[in-house]
Amino acid sequence: MKKIFLLLIVFFTCFQVSAEDRKTIRVSTDNTDLILKVAPNGRLYQSYLGSKLLNEQDIVSLPSASGGDASANGWEVYAGSGAEDYFEPAVAITHNDGNPCTILRYVSSESKAVDGGTETIIRLRDDQYPVDVTLYYIAYPKEDVIKTWSEISHQEKKPVMLSRYSSTMLYFSAEKYFLTEFSSDWAKEVQMSTQELQFGKKILDTKLGSRAAMFVQPFFELGFDRPANEHQGDVLLGTIGWTGNFRFTFEVDNEGNLRVIPAINPYASYYELAPKDVFKTPEFIFTLSKEGTGKASRNIHAWARNYQLKDGKGDRMTLLNNWENTGFKFDEKVLVELMKEAKHLGVDMFLLDDGWFANKYPRNNDHTGLGDWEATKSKLPNGVPALVAAAKEAGVKFGIWIEPEMISPKSELFEKHPEWAIHLPNRETYYYRNQLVLDLSNPKVQDFVFGVVNNLMTNYPEIAYMKWDDNCSLLDYGSSYLPKNKQSHLYIEYNRGLQKVLQRIRAKYPELVMQLCAGGGARVNYGLLPYFDEFWTSDDTDALQRIYMQWGVSGFFPAIAMASHVSADKNHQTGRRIPLKFRFDVAMSGRLGMEIQPKDMNDVDKAFSKRAIAAYKDIRPVVQFGDLYRLVSPYDNKGVSSLMYVTSEKNKAVFYAYKISHFINMVIPKVCMNGLDPSKNYRLVDLTPVDSSKPCDLNGKIISGKILMEEGIALKSLLKSEYSSLALQLQAVD
Ligand code: DGJ
């Protein structure tokens, strides 16, 4: 009894927070407030997350924690494991004495101005163990985005074991919750589906390590009370800035509250944290909107262009890539011809894809050569210099493909350094696409991977662009570099190693444009995009399927970063034949490129392509920097899909509509535009008429923003045939 009394005295002396000291922390954007309060027990609780509060009194009158007195079972901001909280914790630590309980109490907080917003730093500490957690929040007022992460450290005598290490934890209270997830597969990325969350947990996670997002993307939408809607209603859009294994936990509790926990996936990743080392979690980025997902997407796009995406304010080059038109079969002559064609068509750059390297085991297919980054003499006797020179002569920039994190078992690199490949020494090796992943937890391997870019750039500084591919997941789990008792760190250290390499590349080559690719779009995330200018959405360039994929991806990533290419008449993946105009109209809604073999095109198609590329260059700033308004979803089964971009001054816009199904006498709804100035008049220009002397009926018309937005435009006569489409430029007139 005496012991308990003494303990209580210590507890109250150390942690009881007096009424005056009770702290309220406000993390605010222009339209959102996150209010955290320290309760009488000294612990930090989420008191409010929602639309901006109107005055100080609102904040004062909020409860310390939702639904009650902020005692146990309140909405603790970073709930620890092993104590009285009934549901999923944010952090789980096994201390040196074997105890798995952590309870964090408020220590101090501060705020400071940072680029674009305000950073709030909150320090928490356990009262029984020397364990510290620091919570970080950066609020970007104008963009209505909050970015948050945490740091865990301790001063126990020996390492502690982390088995949960979340970026943050957010709570919601609504009648119903609807989760939209984005499942994927190779050539079938970013498929949207929505489900109502019921009591218990729904987990979205991946355990694929490097090409981690092959089956599920690291972003989601939450609709409150009803499914997320494009134009109205309360929604949250969230995404984690981590390219490795992630896990989103959505847990509805016994009272119908929802907790959302974004984190690195702890799967096979128990982490021994040494005293004084700091475990930094990835950033979780979210925005709340009361005007549906459309507004939420525009928030994230603006934030990404301003603060997260590499060179978010510079426009992007159009290009011709040889992958879909030559595959591995090419030589110098073929490439030089393509460069000339690229110039003739009017694109800015020629990109040489896979198959240009390795000599002992030439890269003539996907079985060999990864790791041996020297031009194949039999194909390219004059090496990369001849290609750089030919591009210069043709008048286009030169870009090159690499897959530097990977190794082919048939390569000189593997012969020299088999220990650099991640694989299990005592089991049969599993190969995905006949290759293995290099062990980036090893600093020597980090040097090698950096060297792939560094050697190319030192030897051929005219290289303007690199496509950085990643076609293999981290499956056979074994590092010869990490000690035996740290094998479970591999997934995490691999991705930290990758970041270190990318930081070195960016420090030395800030101008080099880089594309993020992972066997298509299996690595699209804001953890890597500070190092990359754009991403490859999918190996599926079929324009019809692209409409669905681009719709999903455009929820979270701006058009400036979304590479979208025109493929061959008969698509190499689906075999579908789609008119060239439709293919262009789809690709022109992102960063336009070409995969098609120009020599397979007839003169009419070539002339059309030239005009379309020139038209794209005209509208490029509107698409790449404008605000996206998604008008008709392809998922709505209306037979059409439509979207538009509008400049912030609302003086220019580009409108797209696609006919995505085709039946006799089908009803095609009129489409109301959005984002325009109702009081302005706009001149409409048909951007891509098949016959330039016969533009569509809307060409040249002047219509007010009010009519375009309220009455809309009738598409029935414009989208008659199968795969018909429309791309209109809008220009405000005085
Ligand atoms: C996968 C990429 O997504 C493709 O675009 C292409 O670069 C191939 N790899 C090359 O192997």
XYZ file of C-alpha atoms and ligand atoms in Angstrom:
745
model
C 0.000 0.000 0.000
C 2.819 2.338 1.049
C 4.586 1.510 -2.191
C 1.538 2.401 -4.238
C 1.160 5.671 -2.339
C 4.794 6.582 -3.032
C 4.406 5.696 -6.658
C 1.346 7.889 -6.886
C 3.246 10.816 -5.393
C 6.068 10.351 -7.922
C 3.517 10.075 -10.706
C 1.668 13.226 -9.770
C 4.864 15.213 -9.181
C 6.295 14.252 -12.523
C 3.333 14.103 -14.780
C 0.218 15.617 -13.380
C -0.280 18.693 -15.500
C -1.849 21.628 -13.743
C -4.916 23.226 -15.274
C -2.897 26.312 -16.299
C -0.200 24.221 -17.963
C -2.626 22.067 -19.779
C -1.528 22.505 -23.265
C -3.567 22.845 -26.415
C -1.709 22.407 -29.693
C -3.257 23.641 -32.883
C -2.093 22.435 -36.299
C -3.934 24.528 -38.880
C -4.257 25.027 -42.569
C -6.597 27.546 -44.209
C -9.501 25.110 -43.994
C -8.541 22.398 -41.518
C -7.779 22.228 -37.816
C -6.125 19.435 -35.901
C -6.415 20.161 -32.191
C -4.388 18.150 -29.694
C -4.806 18.570 -25.948
C -2.818 17.437 -22.956
C -5.216 15.810 -20.499
C -4.936 15.939 -16.687
C -3.066 12.614 -16.817
C -0.311 14.304 -18.824
C -1.030 12.348 -21.995
C -1.730 13.835 -25.398
C -5.107 13.302 -27.075
C -6.636 14.250 -30.384
C -9.437 16.600 -29.489
C -10.523 17.590 -32.977
C -9.763 17.001 -36.643
C -12.030 18.715 -39.111
C -12.915 21.948 -40.819
C -11.320 25.115 -39.496
C -12.669 26.318 -36.174
C -14.021 29.828 -36.126
C -12.666 31.265 -32.907
C -10.666 30.581 -29.772
C -13.817 29.762 -27.814
C -14.466 26.830 -30.153
C -11.087 25.419 -29.215
C -11.610 25.960 -25.506
C -14.989 24.278 -25.531
C -13.729 21.153 -27.267
C -13.359 18.166 -24.966
C -9.820 17.071 -24.113
C -10.454 13.938 -26.081
C -13.398 12.932 -28.132
C -16.287 11.308 -26.407
C -15.249 11.965 -22.865
C -12.860 12.937 -20.209
C -9.599 12.125 -21.882
C -8.809 9.431 -19.405
C -7.919 5.958 -20.525
C -9.331 4.912 -23.892
C -9.485 8.441 -25.247
C -8.090 9.304 -28.631
C -4.439 9.171 -27.657
C -2.290 10.755 -30.345
C 0.478 8.148 -30.314
C -0.938 5.257 -28.314
C 1.597 2.763 -26.993
C 1.143 -0.970 -26.709
C 0.708 -3.066 -23.604
C -1.472 -0.694 -21.610
C -5.164 -0.021 -21.310
C -5.921 0.993 -24.900
C -8.194 -1.650 -26.384
C -7.257 -1.260 -30.023
C -4.314 -1.110 -32.421
C -1.366 0.934 -31.039
C 0.841 3.395 -32.881
C 4.023 2.127 -31.286
C 5.089 -1.145 -29.677
C 8.396 -1.428 -27.870
C 9.853 -4.312 -25.893
C 12.065 -2.737 -23.267
C 15.318 -4.145 -21.883
C 13.473 -5.821 -19.007
C 11.167 -7.593 -21.448
C 8.198 -5.373 -20.662
C 6.115 -4.534 -23.763
C 4.298 -1.506 -22.312
C 4.892 2.089 -23.364
C 2.871 5.078 -22.163
C 3.916 8.432 -23.499
C 3.361 11.736 -21.731
C 3.656 15.244 -23.007
C 6.971 17.010 -22.414
C 7.087 20.107 -24.620
C 6.199 21.481 -27.998
C 7.178 24.259 -30.346
C 6.247 25.681 -33.728
C 8.341 27.328 -36.386
C 7.964 28.590 -39.921
C 9.293 26.276 -42.648
C 9.143 26.397 -46.433
C 5.457 26.740 -47.299
C 4.004 26.312 -43.839
C 4.400 25.836 -40.114
C 6.124 22.952 -38.429
C 4.908 21.796 -35.021
C 7.187 19.556 -32.995
C 5.836 17.722 -29.961
C 8.017 15.793 -27.532
C 6.636 12.854 -25.562
C 8.363 10.624 -23.015
C 7.559 7.476 -21.096
C 7.616 7.940 -17.329
C 8.965 4.452 -16.617
C 11.516 3.981 -19.388
C 13.902 6.456 -21.032
C 11.976 6.342 -24.294
C 11.267 9.479 -26.340
C 8.928 10.022 -29.221
C 8.861 13.249 -31.182
C 5.862 13.989 -33.371
C 6.260 16.286 -36.362
C 3.480 18.033 -38.261
C 3.971 20.432 -41.137
C 0.797 22.286 -42.053
C 0.694 23.869 -45.519
C -2.082 26.466 -45.158
C -2.675 27.405 -48.779
C -2.734 23.829 -50.052
C -4.651 22.465 -47.037
C -2.199 19.625 -46.663
C -0.662 18.255 -43.467
C 2.486 16.154 -43.528
C 3.310 14.257 -40.354
C 5.895 11.762 -39.115
C 7.494 10.604 -35.879
C 10.876 9.820 -34.411
C 11.492 7.160 -31.788
C 14.626 7.004 -29.623
C 15.657 5.780 -26.186
C 18.458 5.630 -23.696
C 17.974 2.183 -22.261
C 21.182 0.270 -21.678
C 20.729 -2.171 -24.544
C 18.756 -2.004 -27.791
C 14.977 -2.103 -27.517
C 12.832 -4.064 -29.956
C 10.330 -2.133 -32.067
C 7.448 -4.139 -33.487
C 5.171 -1.201 -34.407
C 6.397 2.196 -35.581
C 3.615 4.240 -37.083
C 3.981 7.567 -38.794
C 0.956 8.912 -36.956
C -2.516 8.008 -35.774
C -5.717 9.860 -36.661
C -9.229 9.421 -35.281
C -12.623 10.068 -36.801
C -16.179 9.846 -35.659
C -18.829 9.523 -38.356
C -21.905 7.440 -38.898
C -20.259 5.454 -41.673
C -16.839 5.188 -43.291
C -16.163 4.254 -46.891
C -12.665 3.293 -47.939
C -11.547 3.590 -51.553
C -8.447 1.526 -52.246
C -6.295 1.247 -55.351
C -5.385 -2.325 -56.120
C -2.928 -3.144 -58.865
C -1.068 -5.720 -60.840
C 1.410 -5.526 -63.672
C -0.254 -3.695 -66.605
C -3.376 -3.207 -64.497
C -2.368 -0.545 -62.043
C -4.499 1.655 -59.791
C -7.915 -0.033 -59.943
C -10.375 1.783 -57.690
C -12.847 -0.006 -55.451
C -14.861 1.191 -52.474
C -16.176 -0.642 -49.437
C -17.871 0.346 -46.226
C -15.734 -0.261 -43.167
C -17.345 -2.369 -40.472
C -16.295 -3.089 -36.900
C -12.733 -4.353 -36.721
C -9.719 -3.883 -38.935
C -9.191 -3.453 -42.619
C -5.535 -3.516 -43.592
C -3.957 -2.390 -46.833
C -0.362 -3.508 -46.967
C 2.450 -4.834 -49.061
C 5.417 -7.051 -48.267
C 7.231 -6.889 -51.600
C 10.087 -4.691 -50.413
C 11.479 -3.049 -53.559
C 8.836 -3.171 -56.298
C 6.577 -2.833 -53.319
C 3.318 -1.442 -54.675
C 2.767 -4.112 -57.328
C -0.592 -5.169 -55.867
C -1.687 -2.217 -53.776
C -0.867 1.462 -54.008
C 0.261 3.530 -51.013
C -2.721 5.886 -51.090
C -6.415 5.803 -50.196
C -9.576 7.861 -49.959
C -11.964 7.892 -47.035
C -15.527 9.070 -47.461
C -17.366 10.060 -44.291
C -21.034 9.073 -44.029
C -21.071 8.214 -47.732
C -18.617 6.998 -50.368
C -16.076 9.593 -51.462
C -17.625 11.697 -54.174
C -15.802 13.827 -56.724
C -17.741 17.022 -56.183
C -19.185 17.048 -52.677
C -19.011 15.614 -49.194
C -16.387 15.085 -46.530
C -13.348 13.128 -47.631
C -9.811 12.463 -46.533
C -7.081 11.639 -49.030
C -3.999 10.059 -47.497
C -0.699 8.713 -48.781
C 2.535 7.516 -47.217
C 5.913 8.735 -48.456
C 7.612 5.357 -48.331
C 8.661 3.195 -51.221
C 9.086 0.006 -49.194
C 6.558 -2.120 -47.353
C 3.744 -0.017 -45.970
C 0.662 -0.761 -43.973
C -2.505 1.276 -43.529
C -4.681 0.048 -40.673
C -8.286 1.224 -40.526
C -9.905 0.123 -37.310
C -13.511 0.761 -36.310
C -13.943 0.354 -32.570
C -16.843 -0.712 -30.346
C -18.249 2.826 -30.334
C -18.025 3.299 -34.061
C -14.921 5.520 -33.998
C -12.328 5.004 -36.696
C -8.589 5.098 -36.188
C -6.297 5.348 -39.184
C -2.710 4.203 -38.725
C -0.254 4.681 -41.588
C 3.083 2.949 -41.054
C 5.962 0.957 -42.435
C 4.682 -2.608 -42.525
C 6.234 -4.405 -39.542
C 5.981 -7.715 -41.464
C 9.269 -9.619 -40.959
C 10.730 -6.345 -39.751
C 11.262 -6.395 -36.003
C 13.665 -3.540 -35.469
C 16.375 -3.486 -32.827
C 16.891 0.161 -31.996
C 20.241 0.889 -30.376
C 20.437 3.438 -27.530
C 20.525 7.003 -28.892
C 19.792 5.924 -32.484
C 16.735 7.575 -33.970
C 14.071 5.629 -35.850
C 12.439 8.070 -38.230
C 9.130 6.967 -39.709
C 8.030 7.899 -43.238
C 5.870 10.946 -43.802
C 2.125 10.576 -43.972
C 0.509 13.207 -46.141
C -3.176 13.995 -45.939
C -5.784 16.536 -46.849
C -9.389 16.912 -45.735
C -12.020 18.345 -48.016
C -15.658 19.240 -47.570
C -15.999 19.513 -51.344
C -15.255 15.952 -52.337
C -12.203 14.304 -53.847
C -11.873 16.851 -56.661
C -10.878 19.591 -54.239
C -8.760 17.182 -52.194
C -6.802 16.111 -55.297
C -6.194 19.704 -56.306
C -4.838 20.353 -52.803
C -2.364 17.486 -53.053
C -1.353 18.365 -56.621
C -0.596 21.964 -55.673
C 1.329 20.856 -52.592
C 3.318 18.291 -54.602
C 4.253 20.772 -57.320
C 5.242 23.367 -54.729
C 7.099 21.240 -52.199
C 7.495 17.527 -52.842
C 7.996 16.668 -56.475
C 11.422 17.237 -57.935
C 11.365 20.328 -60.130
C 7.619 20.662 -59.625
C 7.636 24.047 -61.280
C 9.604 23.176 -64.408
C 7.766 21.845 -67.419
C 8.380 18.382 -68.811
C 9.783 17.228 -72.157
C 7.846 15.226 -74.710
C 9.720 12.134 -75.856
C 9.903 9.111 -78.114
C 10.825 5.851 -76.357
C 12.037 2.819 -78.324
C 10.780 0.151 -75.864
C 7.414 -0.708 -77.379
C 8.694 -0.377 -80.917
C 12.017 -2.238 -80.863
C 12.138 -4.128 -77.569
C 15.643 -5.561 -77.203
C 16.161 -5.685 -80.983
C 18.045 -2.641 -82.194
C 21.424 -1.391 -83.262
C 22.971 2.011 -83.714
C 21.388 2.482 -87.141
C 17.892 1.759 -85.850
C 18.337 4.179 -82.960
C 19.728 6.957 -85.133
C 16.720 6.582 -87.430
C 14.401 6.864 -84.429
C 16.138 10.026 -83.288
C 15.582 11.592 -86.686
C 11.935 10.543 -86.589
C 11.627 12.004 -83.108
C 12.857 15.324 -84.407
C 10.595 15.131 -87.422
C 7.565 14.513 -85.202
C 8.542 17.430 -83.019
C 9.221 15.697 -79.679
C 11.924 17.044 -77.389
C 13.830 13.884 -76.549
C 14.717 10.357 -77.597
C 14.795 7.767 -74.814
C 16.831 4.582 -75.239
C 15.199 1.866 -73.137
C 16.391 -1.552 -71.950
C 18.861 -3.689 -73.945
C 21.827 -1.378 -74.624
C 24.382 -2.796 -72.174
C 26.568 -5.760 -71.108
C 29.197 -7.591 -73.156
C 30.099 -10.947 -71.647
C 26.365 -11.646 -71.284
C 24.768 -9.119 -73.645
C 21.341 -7.863 -72.704
C 19.455 -9.343 -75.651
C 16.608 -10.481 -73.442
C 15.653 -10.193 -69.794
C 17.844 -13.110 -68.654
C 21.200 -11.388 -68.729
C 23.372 -8.380 -68.196
C 21.882 -6.362 -65.314
C 24.844 -4.967 -63.414
C 27.187 -4.642 -66.412
C 26.494 -1.052 -67.405
C 28.653 -0.754 -70.511
C 27.290 -0.506 -74.026
C 27.059 -3.837 -75.868
C 29.748 -3.710 -78.570
C 27.959 -6.057 -80.956
C 24.894 -3.782 -81.030
C 26.470 -0.427 -80.421
C 30.093 -0.601 -81.658
C 30.579 3.117 -81.114
C 29.013 3.057 -77.689
C 26.968 5.726 -75.965
C 29.107 8.616 -77.341
C 27.882 7.879 -80.873
C 24.273 7.967 -79.658
C 24.731 11.194 -77.748
C 26.329 12.723 -80.845
C 23.559 11.423 -83.125
C 20.880 12.877 -80.864
C 22.672 16.192 -80.910
C 22.863 16.090 -84.675
C 19.195 15.168 -84.960
C 18.333 18.061 -82.644
C 16.768 16.106 -79.782
C 17.884 15.489 -76.208
C 19.105 12.041 -75.242
C 17.806 9.880 -72.390
C 18.788 6.386 -71.260
C 17.248 3.494 -69.283
C 18.889 1.942 -66.234
C 17.842 -0.571 -63.603
C 20.715 -0.039 -61.190
C 19.302 -1.800 -58.097
C 19.164 -5.136 -59.912
C 21.546 -7.922 -60.898
C 21.221 -10.750 -63.409
C 22.649 -14.062 -62.253
C 24.191 -14.117 -65.719
C 26.350 -11.032 -65.423
C 29.968 -10.172 -64.745
C 28.821 -8.334 -61.645
C 27.286 -11.522 -60.238
C 30.472 -13.456 -61.009
C 32.454 -10.871 -59.084
C 30.026 -10.155 -56.255
C 27.479 -12.924 -55.742
C 27.246 -11.773 -52.123
C 25.769 -8.449 -53.258
C 22.571 -10.153 -54.419
C 19.835 -10.584 -51.846
C 19.072 -14.286 -51.650
C 18.754 -17.112 -49.155
C 21.927 -19.164 -48.834
C 20.152 -22.352 -47.766
C 17.166 -22.473 -50.106
C 16.501 -22.632 -53.791
C 16.642 -19.136 -55.261
C 13.413 -17.658 -56.552
C 13.896 -15.423 -59.582
C 11.362 -12.852 -60.674
C 11.970 -11.752 -64.271
C 15.176 -13.784 -64.060
C 16.901 -11.328 -61.792
C 17.773 -10.539 -58.186
C 17.840 -7.407 -56.071
C 21.135 -5.858 -55.006
C 21.602 -5.482 -51.266
C 21.308 -1.764 -50.744
C 21.757 -2.099 -46.989
C 25.434 -2.568 -47.879
C 27.302 0.774 -48.292
C 29.544 -0.801 -50.974
C 26.451 -1.645 -52.991
C 25.152 1.885 -52.439
C 28.440 3.152 -53.920
C 28.039 0.824 -56.878
C 24.462 1.958 -57.593
C 25.445 5.596 -57.274
C 28.339 4.783 -59.616
C 25.957 3.574 -62.352
C 24.539 7.094 -62.678
C 27.781 8.829 -61.822
C 29.814 6.963 -64.461
C 27.252 7.615 -67.166
C 27.004 11.288 -66.272
C 30.764 11.748 -65.925
C 31.462 10.068 -69.255
C 28.470 11.490 -71.133
C 27.372 14.708 -69.461
C 24.980 15.425 -72.354
C 22.598 12.750 -71.048
C 19.514 14.758 -70.168
C 17.223 12.083 -68.749
C 17.321 8.689 -67.069
C 14.512 6.196 -66.724
C 15.176 4.348 -63.448
C 13.422 0.983 -63.593
C 12.854 -1.682 -60.930
C 11.336 -4.943 -62.114
C 11.772 -7.232 -59.142
C 10.407 -7.494 -55.649
C 12.538 -8.291 -52.650
C 11.423 -11.857 -52.117
C 14.221 -14.202 -51.055
C 14.975 -12.575 -47.805
C 18.647 -12.708 -46.898
C 21.444 -10.166 -46.681
C 25.096 -11.215 -46.549
C 25.914 -7.754 -45.269
C 23.562 -7.400 -42.291
C 24.583 -9.362 -39.184
C 22.570 -12.471 -38.334
C 20.626 -10.755 -35.571
C 19.697 -7.860 -37.853
C 18.301 -9.752 -40.834
C 14.863 -8.448 -39.937
C 16.109 -4.923 -40.695
C 16.581 -5.709 -44.363
C 13.299 -4.361 -45.757
C 13.809 -1.081 -43.934
C 17.549 -0.705 -44.486
C 17.164 -1.525 -48.182
C 14.913 1.457 -48.674
C 17.005 3.715 -46.475
C 20.024 2.710 -48.582
C 18.119 3.583 -51.742
C 17.294 7.007 -50.352
C 20.945 7.632 -49.513
C 21.939 6.821 -53.096
C 19.266 9.101 -54.502
C 20.311 11.931 -52.208
C 23.874 11.648 -53.516
C 22.658 11.622 -57.115
C 20.509 14.667 -56.580
C 23.276 16.557 -54.783
C 25.632 15.996 -57.712
C 23.188 16.061 -60.644
C 20.321 18.375 -59.726
C 19.493 19.064 -63.373
C 19.284 15.472 -64.586
C 15.647 14.591 -65.312
C 14.728 11.182 -63.909
C 11.692 8.964 -64.381
C 10.569 6.611 -61.643
C 9.483 3.285 -63.088
C 8.877 -0.125 -61.515
C 7.773 -2.627 -64.130
C 5.163 0.024 -64.839
C 3.680 1.857 -61.865
C 4.619 -0.256 -58.860
C 6.575 2.454 -57.111
C 4.609 5.684 -57.392
C 4.957 7.441 -54.047
C 5.909 10.720 -52.397
C 8.864 9.125 -50.631
C 10.737 8.890 -53.938
C 9.233 11.764 -55.895
C 11.524 14.384 -54.308
C 14.227 12.674 -56.402
C 12.215 12.063 -59.572
C 10.569 14.410 -62.030
C 7.909 11.963 -63.148
C 6.735 8.354 -63.016
C 5.712 5.666 -65.463
C 2.110 4.797 -64.682
C 1.885 1.404 -66.343
C 3.302 -0.812 -69.072
C -0.243 -0.907 -70.336
C -0.471 1.922 -72.847
C -3.830 0.820 -74.223
C -5.635 4.159 -74.287
C -8.916 2.741 -73.000
C -7.364 1.094 -69.956
C -5.173 4.122 -69.393
C -8.291 6.249 -68.841
C -9.118 4.151 -65.773
C -5.560 4.009 -64.473
C -4.916 7.694 -64.982
C -8.188 8.510 -63.280
C -7.042 6.647 -60.169
C -3.513 8.003 -60.143
C -4.686 11.574 -60.759
C -6.348 11.534 -57.346
C -2.935 11.886 -55.754
C -0.356 12.909 -58.350
C -0.304 15.926 -60.665
C -0.352 15.553 -64.458
C 3.140 17.020 -64.685
C 4.488 13.802 -63.136
C 2.329 11.276 -64.978
C 4.020 9.948 -68.123
C 1.469 8.918 -70.704
C 2.500 7.572 -74.091
C 0.890 6.960 -77.454
C 1.275 3.313 -78.403
C 1.032 1.357 -81.660
C -2.163 1.042 -83.694
C -2.556 -2.491 -82.332
C -1.644 -2.190 -78.670
C 1.203 -4.527 -77.739
C -0.460 -5.490 -74.439
C -4.166 -5.745 -75.181
C -4.059 -6.144 -78.954
C -6.847 -3.548 -79.148
C -6.967 -1.151 -82.075
C -7.864 2.390 -81.087
C -7.802 5.415 -83.414
C -4.677 7.547 -83.212
C -6.669 10.649 -82.246
C -8.133 8.894 -79.187
C -4.690 7.624 -78.216
C -3.291 11.152 -78.454
C -6.235 12.729 -76.629
C -5.642 10.362 -73.702
C -1.856 10.784 -73.626
C -2.196 14.570 -73.907
C -3.893 14.682 -70.518
C -0.582 13.778 -68.865
C 3.076 14.215 -69.838
C 2.860 13.288 -73.506
C 5.248 10.761 -75.024
C 5.362 8.234 -77.861
C 6.058 4.503 -77.888
C 4.827 3.969 -81.437
C 7.312 3.087 -84.187
C 7.198 6.099 -86.559
C 8.216 4.039 -89.546
C 5.057 1.947 -89.137
C 2.894 5.049 -89.468
C 1.509 6.260 -92.769
C 1.956 9.856 -93.879
C -1.512 10.896 -92.702
C -0.864 9.563 -89.204
C 2.559 11.156 -89.135
C 1.128 14.507 -90.119
C -1.594 14.151 -87.484
C 0.993 13.246 -84.825
C 3.080 16.269 -85.717
C 0.090 18.548 -85.323
C -0.985 16.910 -82.077
C 2.501 17.189 -80.571
C 2.667 20.862 -81.531
C -0.798 21.404 -80.044
C 0.303 19.685 -76.837
C 3.306 21.968 -76.574
C 0.869 24.870 -76.753
C -1.303 23.596 -73.932
C 1.558 22.054 -71.945
C 1.559 24.729 -69.211
C -2.196 24.367 -68.728
C -2.032 20.576 -68.374
C 1.166 20.475 -66.369
C 0.422 23.351 -63.976
C -3.358 23.810 -64.172
C -5.961 22.656 -61.675
C -7.543 19.322 -62.513
C -11.326 19.042 -62.613
C -12.519 15.481 -63.140
C -15.944 15.743 -64.723
C -17.238 12.263 -65.541
C -15.640 9.177 -64.042
C -15.025 6.160 -66.269
C -16.192 4.118 -63.269
C -19.665 5.705 -63.476
C -20.664 3.610 -66.512
C -21.995 6.560 -68.422
C -20.294 5.595 -71.642
C -18.008 8.620 -71.494
C -15.248 9.928 -69.319
C -14.244 13.555 -69.134
C -11.807 15.842 -67.341
C -10.277 19.277 -67.721
C -7.412 21.478 -66.546
C -7.851 25.165 -65.757
C -5.104 27.709 -65.029
C -5.221 29.433 -61.647
C -6.110 32.725 -63.394
C -8.978 30.867 -65.092
C -8.065 32.371 -68.442
C -7.045 29.115 -70.147
C -8.309 25.569 -69.949
C -8.151 22.240 -71.750
C -11.125 19.903 -71.891
C -11.110 16.191 -72.763
C -13.969 13.769 -73.375
C -13.673 10.116 -74.350
C -16.285 7.678 -75.543
C -15.471 4.529 -73.606
C -18.339 2.263 -74.590
C -20.290 2.023 -77.806
C -23.880 0.873 -78.311
C -26.581 1.693 -80.800
C -28.741 4.600 -79.680
C -26.863 4.972 -76.465
C -27.565 8.014 -74.362
C -24.559 10.240 -73.991
C -24.974 12.743 -71.175
C -24.052 16.363 -71.645
C -20.979 17.303 -69.662
C -20.831 20.365 -67.448
C -17.403 21.929 -67.223
C -15.957 23.086 -63.929
C -13.378 25.496 -62.517
C -13.990 28.252 -65.091
C -14.859 31.863 -64.334
C -18.642 32.136 -64.957
C -18.281 35.763 -65.989
C -15.612 35.139 -68.607
C -16.210 34.240 -72.223
C -14.082 31.457 -73.662
C -13.146 30.724 -77.257
C -13.161 26.980 -77.966
C -10.571 25.440 -80.275
C -10.575 21.826 -81.459
C -7.016 20.770 -80.580
C -6.772 17.525 -82.489
C -9.108 17.376 -85.512
C -8.258 14.325 -87.623
C -8.614 16.489 -90.702
C -7.333 19.948 -89.900
C -9.761 21.485 -92.383
C -12.718 19.893 -90.599
C -12.588 20.714 -86.908
C -15.543 19.827 -84.715
C -18.645 22.030 -84.552
C -17.556 23.700 -81.337
C -14.379 25.020 -82.915
C -14.285 28.830 -82.836
C -17.402 29.184 -80.699
C -17.343 31.702 -77.870
C -19.277 30.567 -74.797
C -19.389 31.962 -71.280
C -18.021 30.085 -68.283
C -21.509 30.170 -66.788
C -23.075 28.343 -69.730
C -20.190 25.885 -70.012
C -20.473 25.048 -66.342
C -24.239 25.150 -65.864
C -25.629 24.045 -69.215
C -22.585 22.059 -70.256
C -21.893 20.789 -73.722
C -23.825 18.129 -75.586
C -21.501 15.366 -76.695
C -23.940 13.170 -78.579
C -23.141 14.551 -82.010
C -19.457 14.916 -81.204
C -18.808 11.424 -79.903
C -20.609 9.299 -82.461
C -18.298 6.517 -83.432
C -16.562 3.949 -81.278
C -13.490 5.424 -79.549
C -14.322 8.953 -80.533
C -12.827 11.673 -78.387
C -12.533 15.398 -78.033
C -9.742 17.688 -76.892
C -10.709 21.351 -76.676
C -8.618 24.343 -75.808
C -10.417 27.184 -74.023
C -9.062 30.693 -74.087
C -10.728 33.603 -72.294
C -11.544 36.483 -74.644
C -12.175 40.103 -73.704
C 9.537 -2.285 -67.440
C 9.150 -0.896 -67.832
O 7.930 -0.545 -67.238
C 9.077 -0.799 -69.352
O 8.653 0.470 -69.726
C 10.422 -1.123 -69.914
O 11.346 -0.138 -69.547
C 10.873 -2.489 -69.466
N 10.813 -2.625 -68.048
C 12.264 -2.771 -69.925
O 12.738 -3.949 -69.445
